[in-house]
XYZ file of C-alpha atoms in Angstrom:
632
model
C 133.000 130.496 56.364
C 131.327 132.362 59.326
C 128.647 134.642 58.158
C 128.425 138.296 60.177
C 125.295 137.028 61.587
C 127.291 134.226 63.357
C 129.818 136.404 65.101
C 127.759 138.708 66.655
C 126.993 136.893 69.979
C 130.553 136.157 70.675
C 131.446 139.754 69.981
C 128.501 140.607 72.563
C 129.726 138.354 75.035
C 133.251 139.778 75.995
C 132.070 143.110 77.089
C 129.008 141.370 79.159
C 132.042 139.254 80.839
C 133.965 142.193 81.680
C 131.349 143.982 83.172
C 130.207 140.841 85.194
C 134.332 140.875 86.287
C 134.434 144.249 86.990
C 131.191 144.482 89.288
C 132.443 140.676 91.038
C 135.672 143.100 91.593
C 134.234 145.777 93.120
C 131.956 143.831 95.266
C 134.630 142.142 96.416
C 136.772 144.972 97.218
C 133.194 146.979 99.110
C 132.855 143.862 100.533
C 136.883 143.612 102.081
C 136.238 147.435 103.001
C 133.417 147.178 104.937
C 134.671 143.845 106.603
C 137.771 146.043 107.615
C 135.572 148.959 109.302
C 137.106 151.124 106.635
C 133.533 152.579 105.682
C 132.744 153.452 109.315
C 136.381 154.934 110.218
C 135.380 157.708 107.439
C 132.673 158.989 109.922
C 133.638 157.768 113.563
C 136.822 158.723 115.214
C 139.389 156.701 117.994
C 140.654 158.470 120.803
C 143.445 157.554 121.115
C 144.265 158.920 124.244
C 141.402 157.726 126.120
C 142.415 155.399 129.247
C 138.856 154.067 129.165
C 138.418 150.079 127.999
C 135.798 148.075 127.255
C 135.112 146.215 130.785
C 133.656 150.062 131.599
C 131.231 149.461 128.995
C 130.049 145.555 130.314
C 129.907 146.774 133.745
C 127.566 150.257 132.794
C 125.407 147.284 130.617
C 124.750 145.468 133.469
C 124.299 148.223 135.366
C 121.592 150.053 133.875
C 120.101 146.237 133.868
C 119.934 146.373 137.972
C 122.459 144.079 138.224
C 123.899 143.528 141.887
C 126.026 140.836 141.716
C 128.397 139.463 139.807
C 130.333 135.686 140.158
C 133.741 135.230 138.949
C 137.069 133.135 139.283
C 139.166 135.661 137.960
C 141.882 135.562 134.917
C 143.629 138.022 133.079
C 141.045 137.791 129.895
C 138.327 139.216 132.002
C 140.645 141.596 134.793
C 139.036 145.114 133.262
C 135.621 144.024 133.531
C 135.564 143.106 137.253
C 137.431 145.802 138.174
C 134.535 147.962 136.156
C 132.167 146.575 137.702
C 133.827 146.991 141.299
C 134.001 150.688 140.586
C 130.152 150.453 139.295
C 129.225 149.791 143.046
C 128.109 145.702 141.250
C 129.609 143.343 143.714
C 132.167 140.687 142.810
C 131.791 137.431 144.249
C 134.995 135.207 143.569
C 134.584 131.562 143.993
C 136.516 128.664 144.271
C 135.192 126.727 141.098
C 133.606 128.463 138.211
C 130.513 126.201 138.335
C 130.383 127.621 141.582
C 130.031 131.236 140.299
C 127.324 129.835 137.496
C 125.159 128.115 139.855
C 125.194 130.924 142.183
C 123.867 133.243 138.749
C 121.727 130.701 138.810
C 119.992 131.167 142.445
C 119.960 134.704 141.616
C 117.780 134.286 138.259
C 115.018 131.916 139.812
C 114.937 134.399 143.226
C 114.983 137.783 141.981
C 113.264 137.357 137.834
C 116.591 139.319 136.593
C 119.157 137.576 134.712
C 122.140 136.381 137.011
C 125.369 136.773 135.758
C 128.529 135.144 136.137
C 132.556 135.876 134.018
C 134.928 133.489 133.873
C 138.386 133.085 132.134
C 138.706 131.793 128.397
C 139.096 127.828 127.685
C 139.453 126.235 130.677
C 137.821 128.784 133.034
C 134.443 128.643 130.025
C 135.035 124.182 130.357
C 134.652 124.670 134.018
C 130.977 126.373 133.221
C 129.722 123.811 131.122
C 127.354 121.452 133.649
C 126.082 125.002 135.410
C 125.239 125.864 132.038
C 123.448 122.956 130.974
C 121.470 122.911 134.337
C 120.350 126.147 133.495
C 119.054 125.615 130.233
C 116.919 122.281 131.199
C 115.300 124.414 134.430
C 115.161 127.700 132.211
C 116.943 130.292 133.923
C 117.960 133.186 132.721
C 121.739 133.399 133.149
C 123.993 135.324 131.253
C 127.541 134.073 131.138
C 130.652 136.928 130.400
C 133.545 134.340 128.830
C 137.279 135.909 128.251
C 138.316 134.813 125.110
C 142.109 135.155 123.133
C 142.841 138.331 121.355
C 140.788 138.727 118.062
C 143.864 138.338 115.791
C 145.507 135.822 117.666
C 142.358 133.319 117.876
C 142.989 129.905 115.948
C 146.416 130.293 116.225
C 147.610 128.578 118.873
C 147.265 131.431 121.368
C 146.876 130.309 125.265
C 143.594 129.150 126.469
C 142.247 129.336 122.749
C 139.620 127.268 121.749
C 136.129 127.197 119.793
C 134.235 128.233 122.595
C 130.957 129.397 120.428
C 130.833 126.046 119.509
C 130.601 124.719 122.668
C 127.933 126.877 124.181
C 125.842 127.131 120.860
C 123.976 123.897 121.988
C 123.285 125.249 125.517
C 122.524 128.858 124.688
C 119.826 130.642 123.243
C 121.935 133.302 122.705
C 125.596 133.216 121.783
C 127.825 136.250 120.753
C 131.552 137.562 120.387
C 132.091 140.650 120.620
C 134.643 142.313 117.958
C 134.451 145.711 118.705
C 134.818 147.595 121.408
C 131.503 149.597 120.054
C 129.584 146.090 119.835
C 129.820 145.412 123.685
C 126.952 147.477 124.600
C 124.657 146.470 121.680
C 125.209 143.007 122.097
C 125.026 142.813 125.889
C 120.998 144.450 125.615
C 120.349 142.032 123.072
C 121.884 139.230 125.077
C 120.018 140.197 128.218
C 116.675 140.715 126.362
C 116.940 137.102 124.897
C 118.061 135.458 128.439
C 114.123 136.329 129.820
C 112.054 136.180 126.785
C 109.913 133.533 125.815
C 111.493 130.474 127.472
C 114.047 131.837 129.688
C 117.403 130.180 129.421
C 121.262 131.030 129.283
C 123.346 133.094 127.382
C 127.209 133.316 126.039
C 128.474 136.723 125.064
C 132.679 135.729 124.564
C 134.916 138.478 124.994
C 137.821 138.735 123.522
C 140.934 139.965 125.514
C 141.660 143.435 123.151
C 138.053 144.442 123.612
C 138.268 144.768 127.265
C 141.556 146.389 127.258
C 142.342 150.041 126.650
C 143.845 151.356 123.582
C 147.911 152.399 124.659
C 148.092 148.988 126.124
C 146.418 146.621 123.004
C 148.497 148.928 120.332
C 151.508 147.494 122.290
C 150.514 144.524 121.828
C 149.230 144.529 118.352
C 151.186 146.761 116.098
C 155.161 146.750 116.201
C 156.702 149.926 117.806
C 158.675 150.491 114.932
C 157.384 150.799 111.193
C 159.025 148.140 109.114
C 160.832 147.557 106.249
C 159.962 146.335 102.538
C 156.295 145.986 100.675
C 155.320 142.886 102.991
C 155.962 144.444 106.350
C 154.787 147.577 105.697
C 151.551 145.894 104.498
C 151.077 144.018 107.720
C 151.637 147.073 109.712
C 149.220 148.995 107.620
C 146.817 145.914 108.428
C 147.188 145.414 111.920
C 147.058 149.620 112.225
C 143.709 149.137 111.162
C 142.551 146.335 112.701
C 143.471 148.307 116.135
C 141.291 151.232 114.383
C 138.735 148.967 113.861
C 138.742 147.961 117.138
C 138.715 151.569 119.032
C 136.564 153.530 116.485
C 133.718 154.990 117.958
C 134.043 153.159 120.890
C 132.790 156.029 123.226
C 130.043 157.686 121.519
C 126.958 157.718 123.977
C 124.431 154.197 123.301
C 121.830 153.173 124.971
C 122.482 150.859 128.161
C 119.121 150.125 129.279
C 116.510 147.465 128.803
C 115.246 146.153 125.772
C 111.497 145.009 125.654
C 111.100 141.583 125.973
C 109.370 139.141 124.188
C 106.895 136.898 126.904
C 104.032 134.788 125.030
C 100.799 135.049 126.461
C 97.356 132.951 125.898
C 94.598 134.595 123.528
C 91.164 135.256 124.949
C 89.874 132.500 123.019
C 92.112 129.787 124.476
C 91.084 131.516 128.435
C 87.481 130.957 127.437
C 87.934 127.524 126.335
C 89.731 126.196 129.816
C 87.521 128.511 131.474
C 84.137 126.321 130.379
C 86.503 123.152 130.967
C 87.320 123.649 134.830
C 83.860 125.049 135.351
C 82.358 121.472 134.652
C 85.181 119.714 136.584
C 84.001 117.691 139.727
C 87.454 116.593 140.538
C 89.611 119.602 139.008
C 93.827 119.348 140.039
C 96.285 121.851 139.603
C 100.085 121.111 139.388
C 102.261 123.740 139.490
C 105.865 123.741 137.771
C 108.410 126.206 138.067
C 107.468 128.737 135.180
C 104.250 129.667 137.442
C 106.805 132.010 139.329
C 108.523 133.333 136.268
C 107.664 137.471 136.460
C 106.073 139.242 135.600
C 103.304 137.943 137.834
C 104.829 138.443 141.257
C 104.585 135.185 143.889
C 102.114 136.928 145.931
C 99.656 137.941 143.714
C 100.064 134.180 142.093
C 99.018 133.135 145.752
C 96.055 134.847 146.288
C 95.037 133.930 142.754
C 95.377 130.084 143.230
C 93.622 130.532 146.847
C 90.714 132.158 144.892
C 91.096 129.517 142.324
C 89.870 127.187 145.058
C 91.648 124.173 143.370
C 93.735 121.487 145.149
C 96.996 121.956 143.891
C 100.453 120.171 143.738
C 103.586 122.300 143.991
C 106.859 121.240 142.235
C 109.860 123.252 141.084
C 110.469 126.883 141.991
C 106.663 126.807 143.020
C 107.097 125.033 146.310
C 106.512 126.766 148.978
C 103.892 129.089 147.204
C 101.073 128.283 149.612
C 103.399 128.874 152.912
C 103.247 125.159 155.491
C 100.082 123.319 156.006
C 97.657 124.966 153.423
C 94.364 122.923 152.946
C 94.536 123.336 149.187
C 98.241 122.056 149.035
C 98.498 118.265 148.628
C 101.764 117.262 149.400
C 101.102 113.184 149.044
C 100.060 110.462 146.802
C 100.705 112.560 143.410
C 100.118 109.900 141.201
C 96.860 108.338 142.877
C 95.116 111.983 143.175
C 95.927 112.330 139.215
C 94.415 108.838 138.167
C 91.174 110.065 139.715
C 91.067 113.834 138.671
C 88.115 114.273 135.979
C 90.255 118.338 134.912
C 93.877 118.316 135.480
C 95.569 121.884 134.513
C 99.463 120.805 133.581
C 100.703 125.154 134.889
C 104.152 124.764 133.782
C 104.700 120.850 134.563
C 105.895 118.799 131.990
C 105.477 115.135 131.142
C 108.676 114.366 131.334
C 110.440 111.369 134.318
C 108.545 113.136 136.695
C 105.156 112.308 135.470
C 105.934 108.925 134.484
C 106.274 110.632 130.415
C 102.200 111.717 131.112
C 101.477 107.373 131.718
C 100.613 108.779 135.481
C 97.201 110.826 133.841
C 94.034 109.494 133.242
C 93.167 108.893 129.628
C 89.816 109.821 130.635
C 90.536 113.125 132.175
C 90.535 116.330 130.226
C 93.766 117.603 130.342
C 94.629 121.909 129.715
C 98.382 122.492 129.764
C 99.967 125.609 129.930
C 103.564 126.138 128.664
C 106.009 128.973 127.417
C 107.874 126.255 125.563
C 105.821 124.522 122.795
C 108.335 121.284 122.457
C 107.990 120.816 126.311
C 103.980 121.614 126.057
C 103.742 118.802 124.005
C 106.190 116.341 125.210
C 105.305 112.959 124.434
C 101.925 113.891 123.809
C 101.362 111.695 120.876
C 102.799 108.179 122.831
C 101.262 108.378 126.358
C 98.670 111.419 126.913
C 96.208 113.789 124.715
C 96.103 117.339 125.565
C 92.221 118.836 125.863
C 93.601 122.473 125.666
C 97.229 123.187 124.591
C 98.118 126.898 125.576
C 101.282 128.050 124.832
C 101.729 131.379 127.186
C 102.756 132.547 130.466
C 101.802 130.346 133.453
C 101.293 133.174 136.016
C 99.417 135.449 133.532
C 97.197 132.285 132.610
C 96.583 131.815 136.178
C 95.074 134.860 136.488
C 93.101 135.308 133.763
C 91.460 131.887 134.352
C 90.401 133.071 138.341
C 88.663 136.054 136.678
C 87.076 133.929 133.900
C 86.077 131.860 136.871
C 84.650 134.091 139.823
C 82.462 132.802 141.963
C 83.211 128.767 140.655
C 82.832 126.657 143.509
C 83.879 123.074 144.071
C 82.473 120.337 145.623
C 84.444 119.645 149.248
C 84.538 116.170 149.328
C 87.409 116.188 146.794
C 89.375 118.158 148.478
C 89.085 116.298 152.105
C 89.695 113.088 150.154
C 93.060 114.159 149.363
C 93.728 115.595 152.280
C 92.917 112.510 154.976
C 95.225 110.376 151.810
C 97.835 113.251 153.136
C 97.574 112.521 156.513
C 97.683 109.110 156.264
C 100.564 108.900 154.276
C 102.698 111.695 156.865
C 101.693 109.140 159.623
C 103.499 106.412 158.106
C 106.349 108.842 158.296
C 105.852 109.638 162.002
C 105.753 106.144 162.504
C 109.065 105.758 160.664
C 110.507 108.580 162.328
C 110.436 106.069 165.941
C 111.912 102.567 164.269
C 115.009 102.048 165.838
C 118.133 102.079 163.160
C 121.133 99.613 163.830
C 123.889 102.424 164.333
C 123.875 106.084 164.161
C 120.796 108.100 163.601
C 117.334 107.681 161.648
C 117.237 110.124 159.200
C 113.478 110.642 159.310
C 113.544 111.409 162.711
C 116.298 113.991 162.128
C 114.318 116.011 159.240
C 111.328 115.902 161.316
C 113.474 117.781 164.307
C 114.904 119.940 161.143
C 110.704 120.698 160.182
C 109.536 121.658 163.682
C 112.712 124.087 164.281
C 112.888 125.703 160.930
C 112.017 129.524 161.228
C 109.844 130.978 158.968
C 112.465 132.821 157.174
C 114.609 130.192 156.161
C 115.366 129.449 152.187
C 116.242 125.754 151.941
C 118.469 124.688 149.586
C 118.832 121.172 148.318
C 121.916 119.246 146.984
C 121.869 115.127 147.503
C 120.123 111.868 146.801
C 118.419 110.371 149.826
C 118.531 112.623 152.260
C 117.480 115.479 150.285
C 114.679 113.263 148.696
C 113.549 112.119 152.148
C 113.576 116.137 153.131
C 111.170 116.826 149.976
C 108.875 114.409 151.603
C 109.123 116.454 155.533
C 110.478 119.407 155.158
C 108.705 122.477 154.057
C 109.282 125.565 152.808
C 108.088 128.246 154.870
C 106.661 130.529 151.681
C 107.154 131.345 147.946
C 110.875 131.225 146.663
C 112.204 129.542 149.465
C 113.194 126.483 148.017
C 116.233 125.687 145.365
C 116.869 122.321 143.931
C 118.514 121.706 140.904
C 115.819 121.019 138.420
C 115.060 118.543 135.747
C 118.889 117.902 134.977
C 119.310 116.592 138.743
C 122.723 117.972 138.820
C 124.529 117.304 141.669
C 126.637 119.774 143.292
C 124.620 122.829 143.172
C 124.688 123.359 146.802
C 127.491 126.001 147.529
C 126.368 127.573 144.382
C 122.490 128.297 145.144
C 123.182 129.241 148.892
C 125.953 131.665 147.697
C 123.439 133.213 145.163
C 120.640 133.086 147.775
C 121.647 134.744 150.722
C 122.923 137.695 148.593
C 120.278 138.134 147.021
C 117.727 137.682 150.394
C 120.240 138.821 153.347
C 117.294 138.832 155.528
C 116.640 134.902 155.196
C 118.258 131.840 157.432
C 119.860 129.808 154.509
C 119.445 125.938 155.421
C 121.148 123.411 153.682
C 120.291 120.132 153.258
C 123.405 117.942 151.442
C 124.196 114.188 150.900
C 127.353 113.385 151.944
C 128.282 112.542 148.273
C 127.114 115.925 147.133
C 128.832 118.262 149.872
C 131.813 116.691 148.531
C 131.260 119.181 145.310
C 130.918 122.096 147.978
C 133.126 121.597 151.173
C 136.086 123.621 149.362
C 133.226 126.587 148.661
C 133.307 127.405 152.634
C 136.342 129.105 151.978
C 134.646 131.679 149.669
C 131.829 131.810 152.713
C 134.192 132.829 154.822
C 136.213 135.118 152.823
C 132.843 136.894 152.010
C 131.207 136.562 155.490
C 128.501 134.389 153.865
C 126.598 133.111 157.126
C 124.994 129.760 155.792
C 124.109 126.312 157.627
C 124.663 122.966 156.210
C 123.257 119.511 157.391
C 124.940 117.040 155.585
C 122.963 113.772 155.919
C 126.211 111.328 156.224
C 126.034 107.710 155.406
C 129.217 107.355 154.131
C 127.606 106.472 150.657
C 126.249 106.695 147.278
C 123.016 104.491 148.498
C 120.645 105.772 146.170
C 122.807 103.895 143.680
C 123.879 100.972 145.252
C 120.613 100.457 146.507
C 119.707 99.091 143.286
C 123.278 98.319 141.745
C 123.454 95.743 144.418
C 120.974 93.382 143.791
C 121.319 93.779 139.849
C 124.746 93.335 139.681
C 126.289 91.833 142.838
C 128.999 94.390 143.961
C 128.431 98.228 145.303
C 131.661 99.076 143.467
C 132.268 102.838 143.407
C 129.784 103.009 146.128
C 131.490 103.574 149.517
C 132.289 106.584 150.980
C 133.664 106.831 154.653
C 132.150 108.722 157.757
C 134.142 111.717 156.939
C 134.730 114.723 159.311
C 133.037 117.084 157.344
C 132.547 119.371 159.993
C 136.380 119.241 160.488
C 137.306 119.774 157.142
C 134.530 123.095 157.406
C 136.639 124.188 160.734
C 139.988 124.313 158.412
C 138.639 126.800 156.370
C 137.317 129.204 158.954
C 134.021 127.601 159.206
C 132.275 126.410 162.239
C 131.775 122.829 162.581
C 129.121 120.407 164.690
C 129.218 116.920 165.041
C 125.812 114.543 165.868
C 125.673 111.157 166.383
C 124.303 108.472 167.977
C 126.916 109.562 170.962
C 125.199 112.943 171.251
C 121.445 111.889 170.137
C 119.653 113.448 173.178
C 121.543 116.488 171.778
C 120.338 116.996 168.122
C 117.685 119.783 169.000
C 120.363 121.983 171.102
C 123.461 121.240 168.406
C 120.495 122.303 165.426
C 119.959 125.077 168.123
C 123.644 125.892 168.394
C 124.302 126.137 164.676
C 121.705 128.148 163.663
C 122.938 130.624 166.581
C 126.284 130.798 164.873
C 124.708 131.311 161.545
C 122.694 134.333 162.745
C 126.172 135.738 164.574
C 127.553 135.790 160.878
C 129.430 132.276 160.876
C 129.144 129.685 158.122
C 128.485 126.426 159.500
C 128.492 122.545 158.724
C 126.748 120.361 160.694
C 128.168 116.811 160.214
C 125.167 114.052 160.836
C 125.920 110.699 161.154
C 122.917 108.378 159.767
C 121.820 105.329 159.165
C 121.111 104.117 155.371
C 117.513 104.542 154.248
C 115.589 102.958 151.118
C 113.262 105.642 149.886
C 111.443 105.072 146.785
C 107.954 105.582 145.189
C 107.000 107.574 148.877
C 108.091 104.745 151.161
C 111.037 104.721 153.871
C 112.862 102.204 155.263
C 114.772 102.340 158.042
């Protein structure tokens, strides 16, 4: 028999249980309410009269942002934003390709230091994106990419174009978003842009859906049934999709901030500066390389110039830097990369990585003292602990580094002898390419020869943009930009097709500037279909497309390995015929014409200046370029 004591505790424990009950039950009806935006209804209103939709509010975002441009293929998800934005005075560039309209956000980003922007319909249109994206993220550009998505309600249910698209983009993003609420767009688009340039610079995905853009009268139509229906069910779906439009609308207008946020952009302590300050001044044989984040802002290209000129240090360029130090600067070695970094005693790593293109960091001296200067910790250290040992790790902005080292370092002077040593290895090595430049080639033209024409004619104004495997390599080698942020190549990712992209980005965003082009004939084939959108937008451009009816950088080597150049052939197409089909002007040179080339360059860049897009077809002969070397 159960003594009184005994029962106590389980007469204890069914009130305990229905209080736990009751509070899981109201936490999970709080919980329901705010998830349903009842809570914020009580205190916000809808107007429901309002003709205004939510591609007003994207397009005052970017706005207030300084955005100028913005690149599209259009679909119905994303209609009310470009339109916005057309009323906004924010031109809309339509391309043929939405990679196209990603890569030309892209050229934007690395010219102006503003986030480029590009909108594109939902599933398909967002696929389309996915290799811009990606080549954004590995060169670190700051691109924000609008994606049209299906309406809120109707997403995983089979609606058209539907898909998991924050999935997708999660990996390529730093920032990913979809916007729910009309009220969110503005909040989330700051936050978005904000991420895109701080720290490590990089793409962003903000998704929106099609019943945010859209105003009110026409999403109730679509959402809620005209007619209220009958029985407990229906009217409990109605009620539910009534609120979900609510939801969607309420305080949707109510004045928010559109501007700015602060961003976030690491910068070295005064400890580290000191450090690689008493490191350089002991150098004999200091080196500088330069990588691509040295231009990032907010250290503007000219003040990065006179700061590396007072640095005194010979310097190689790569990336976004090229150009930096205008044609033919005595501190700018151009040559021997590798040989010049096996003998440097200081070697300051400004933004390059040791990634492929410095052999993994097997191309520095184990000897050598090594300070490296990254935004990007994982990139600062790459392979680090297999090939190379950093002296000074500094984890900060390049340009702001830069600076603050030439002041820690006034007055530091450097033995010449370095410097000249480098410099006759330079000139030896550009004489090989003269000599190059006059071997004969069995048919058509030698390629060397015809970038060295392309060198000596180029005006100082001209941005060159890059797209290809030989010919553009070859062109690293001879041609050179004329000054800071005039060259665009695609980056680490070596993406091909980039081309029609970057010089639609880059003559909008520098008007003033001859926009060269320098494609392999298997690259333009990513472009050709982009004149079209040059000519529809009066986009006067000039593209030499080095033809030798190949893929020779890969069956160069696929050849001997395996026995067949399978996949390999291309024909001598008539590009420039192809370019004259789409309103484009179009030049042929060839052996038949040689004595020509300098007149027919002469004759396109003439059109290009009258407003005309133009293709210059140039039949060559196949070269072997590798570690430097040319063949003909």
């Amino acid at each position: 028999m159960e003594t009184p004591a005994a029962a106590a505790p389980a007469g204890g424990f069914f009130p305990s249980f229905l209080l736990l009950a009751f509070g899981t039950l109201v936490a999970a009806v709080l919980g329901t309410a705010h998830r349903l935006g009842l809570f914020y209804q009580l205190m916000h209103k809808v107007d429901k009269t309002s003709t205004r939709h939510g591609g007003e509010s994207v397009a005052a975002v970017l706005r207030a942002h300084g955005v100028r441009f913005v690149f599209t293929l259009v679909g119905g998800h994303i209609s009310p934003l470009l339109v916005a934005c057309e009323k906004l005075g924010i031109r809309v560039v339509d391309t043929r390709h939405e990679v196209t309209a990603v890569f030309a956000a892209d050229a934007v980003a690395r010219l102006t230091g503003t986030v480029g922007v590009a909108a594109v319909t939902a599933g398909p249109g967002l696929t389309n994106t996915v290799t811009a994206v990606k080549n954004a993220q590995v060169a670190q550009s700051p691109v924000l990419l609008l994606g049209g998505a299906a309406s809120t309600l109707l997403q995983k249910r089979g609606a058209l174009q539907a898909i998991d698209q924050m999935s997708l983009f999660r990996p390529l993003c730093k920032f990913c978003a979809s916007v729910r609420t009309v009220r969110d767009i503005v909040p989330t688009l700051r936050a978005a842009m904000a991420a895109a340039q701080s720290g490590t610079p990089g793409p962003v995905f903000v998704e929106l859906p099609l019943d945010v853009l859209y105003p009110y009268f026409m999403v109730e139509k679509e959402m809620v049934p005209a007619k209220l229906p009958k029985g407990l069910m229906g009217r409990v779906v109605f009620w539910y999709l009534q609120n979900c439009l609510t939801n969607l609308f309420v305080g949707a207008w109510e004045p928010r901030p559109e501007g700015p946020l602060p961003l976030n952009i690491p910068q070295a302590s005064p400890q580290q500066i000191q450090r690689c300050v008493e490191i350089l001044s002991r150098a004999k044989r200091p080196l500088l390389v330069l990588g691509s984040q040295a231009l990032l802002p907010p250290t503007p290209a000219t003040k990065l110039r006179a700061a590396v000129e007072t640095l005194g240090v010979p310097c190689f360029l790569g990336g976004m830097s090229r150009g930096l130090l205008g044609r033919n600067h005595p501190l700018h070695i151009r040559q021997n990369r590798s040989a010049a970094l096996k003998k440097a005693d200081v070697v300051v790593l400004a933004g390059a990585v040791c990634d492929f293109r410095l052999s993994y960091g097997r191309v520095l001296n184990r000897k050598s003292k090594i300070i490296i200067v990254n935004r990007n910790r994982d990139d600062m250290l790459l392979n680090s602990d297999v090939f190379w040992k950093p002296q000074e790790a500094v984890q900060g902005d390049v340009g702001s580094f830069i600076l603050k080292l030439v002041e820690g370092l006034q007055g530091q002077m450097w033995a010449s002898d370095w410097g000249e040593e480098l410099r006759k290895a330079d000139q030896q090595k550009e004489q090989t390419y003269r000599d190059k430049a006059g071997m004969p080639v069995s048919q058509h033209l030698n390629p060397v020869w015809v970038l060295q024409q392309v060198e000596e004619m180029l005006p100082d104004n001209a941005l060159l943009v890059v797209d290809g495997g030989d010919f553009v390599a070859t062109a690293a080698y001879l041609v050179q930009p004329r000054g800071p942020l005039r060259w665009l190549d695609p980056g680490a990712f070596g993406t091909l097709g980039v081309g029609a992209g970057f010089a639609l980005g880059a003559k909008l965003c520098q008007p003033d500037a001859e926009v060269w082009c320098l494609f392999g004939d298997g690259a333009f084939g990513y472009s050709l279909i982009e004149f079209d959108t040059f000519v529809r937008h009066k986009i006067p451009v000039m593209a030499l497309i080095g033809n030798d009816a190949g893929w020779t950088q890969i069956s160069r080597e696929q050849v001997p390995r395996l026995g067949s150049d399978i996949a390999c052939g291309l024909a001598y197409t008539d590009y420039h015929k192809a370019a004259i089909g789409l309103g484009a002007q179009g030049l042929m040179l060839s052996r038949d014409n040689e004595d020509q080339v300098v007149k027919v360059l002469h004759e396109g860049q003439q059109l290009c200046q009258a407003g005309h897009a133009v293709v210059v077809n140039i039949l060559i002969g196949r070269t072997d370029f590798r570690d430097g070397s040319i063949s003909v």
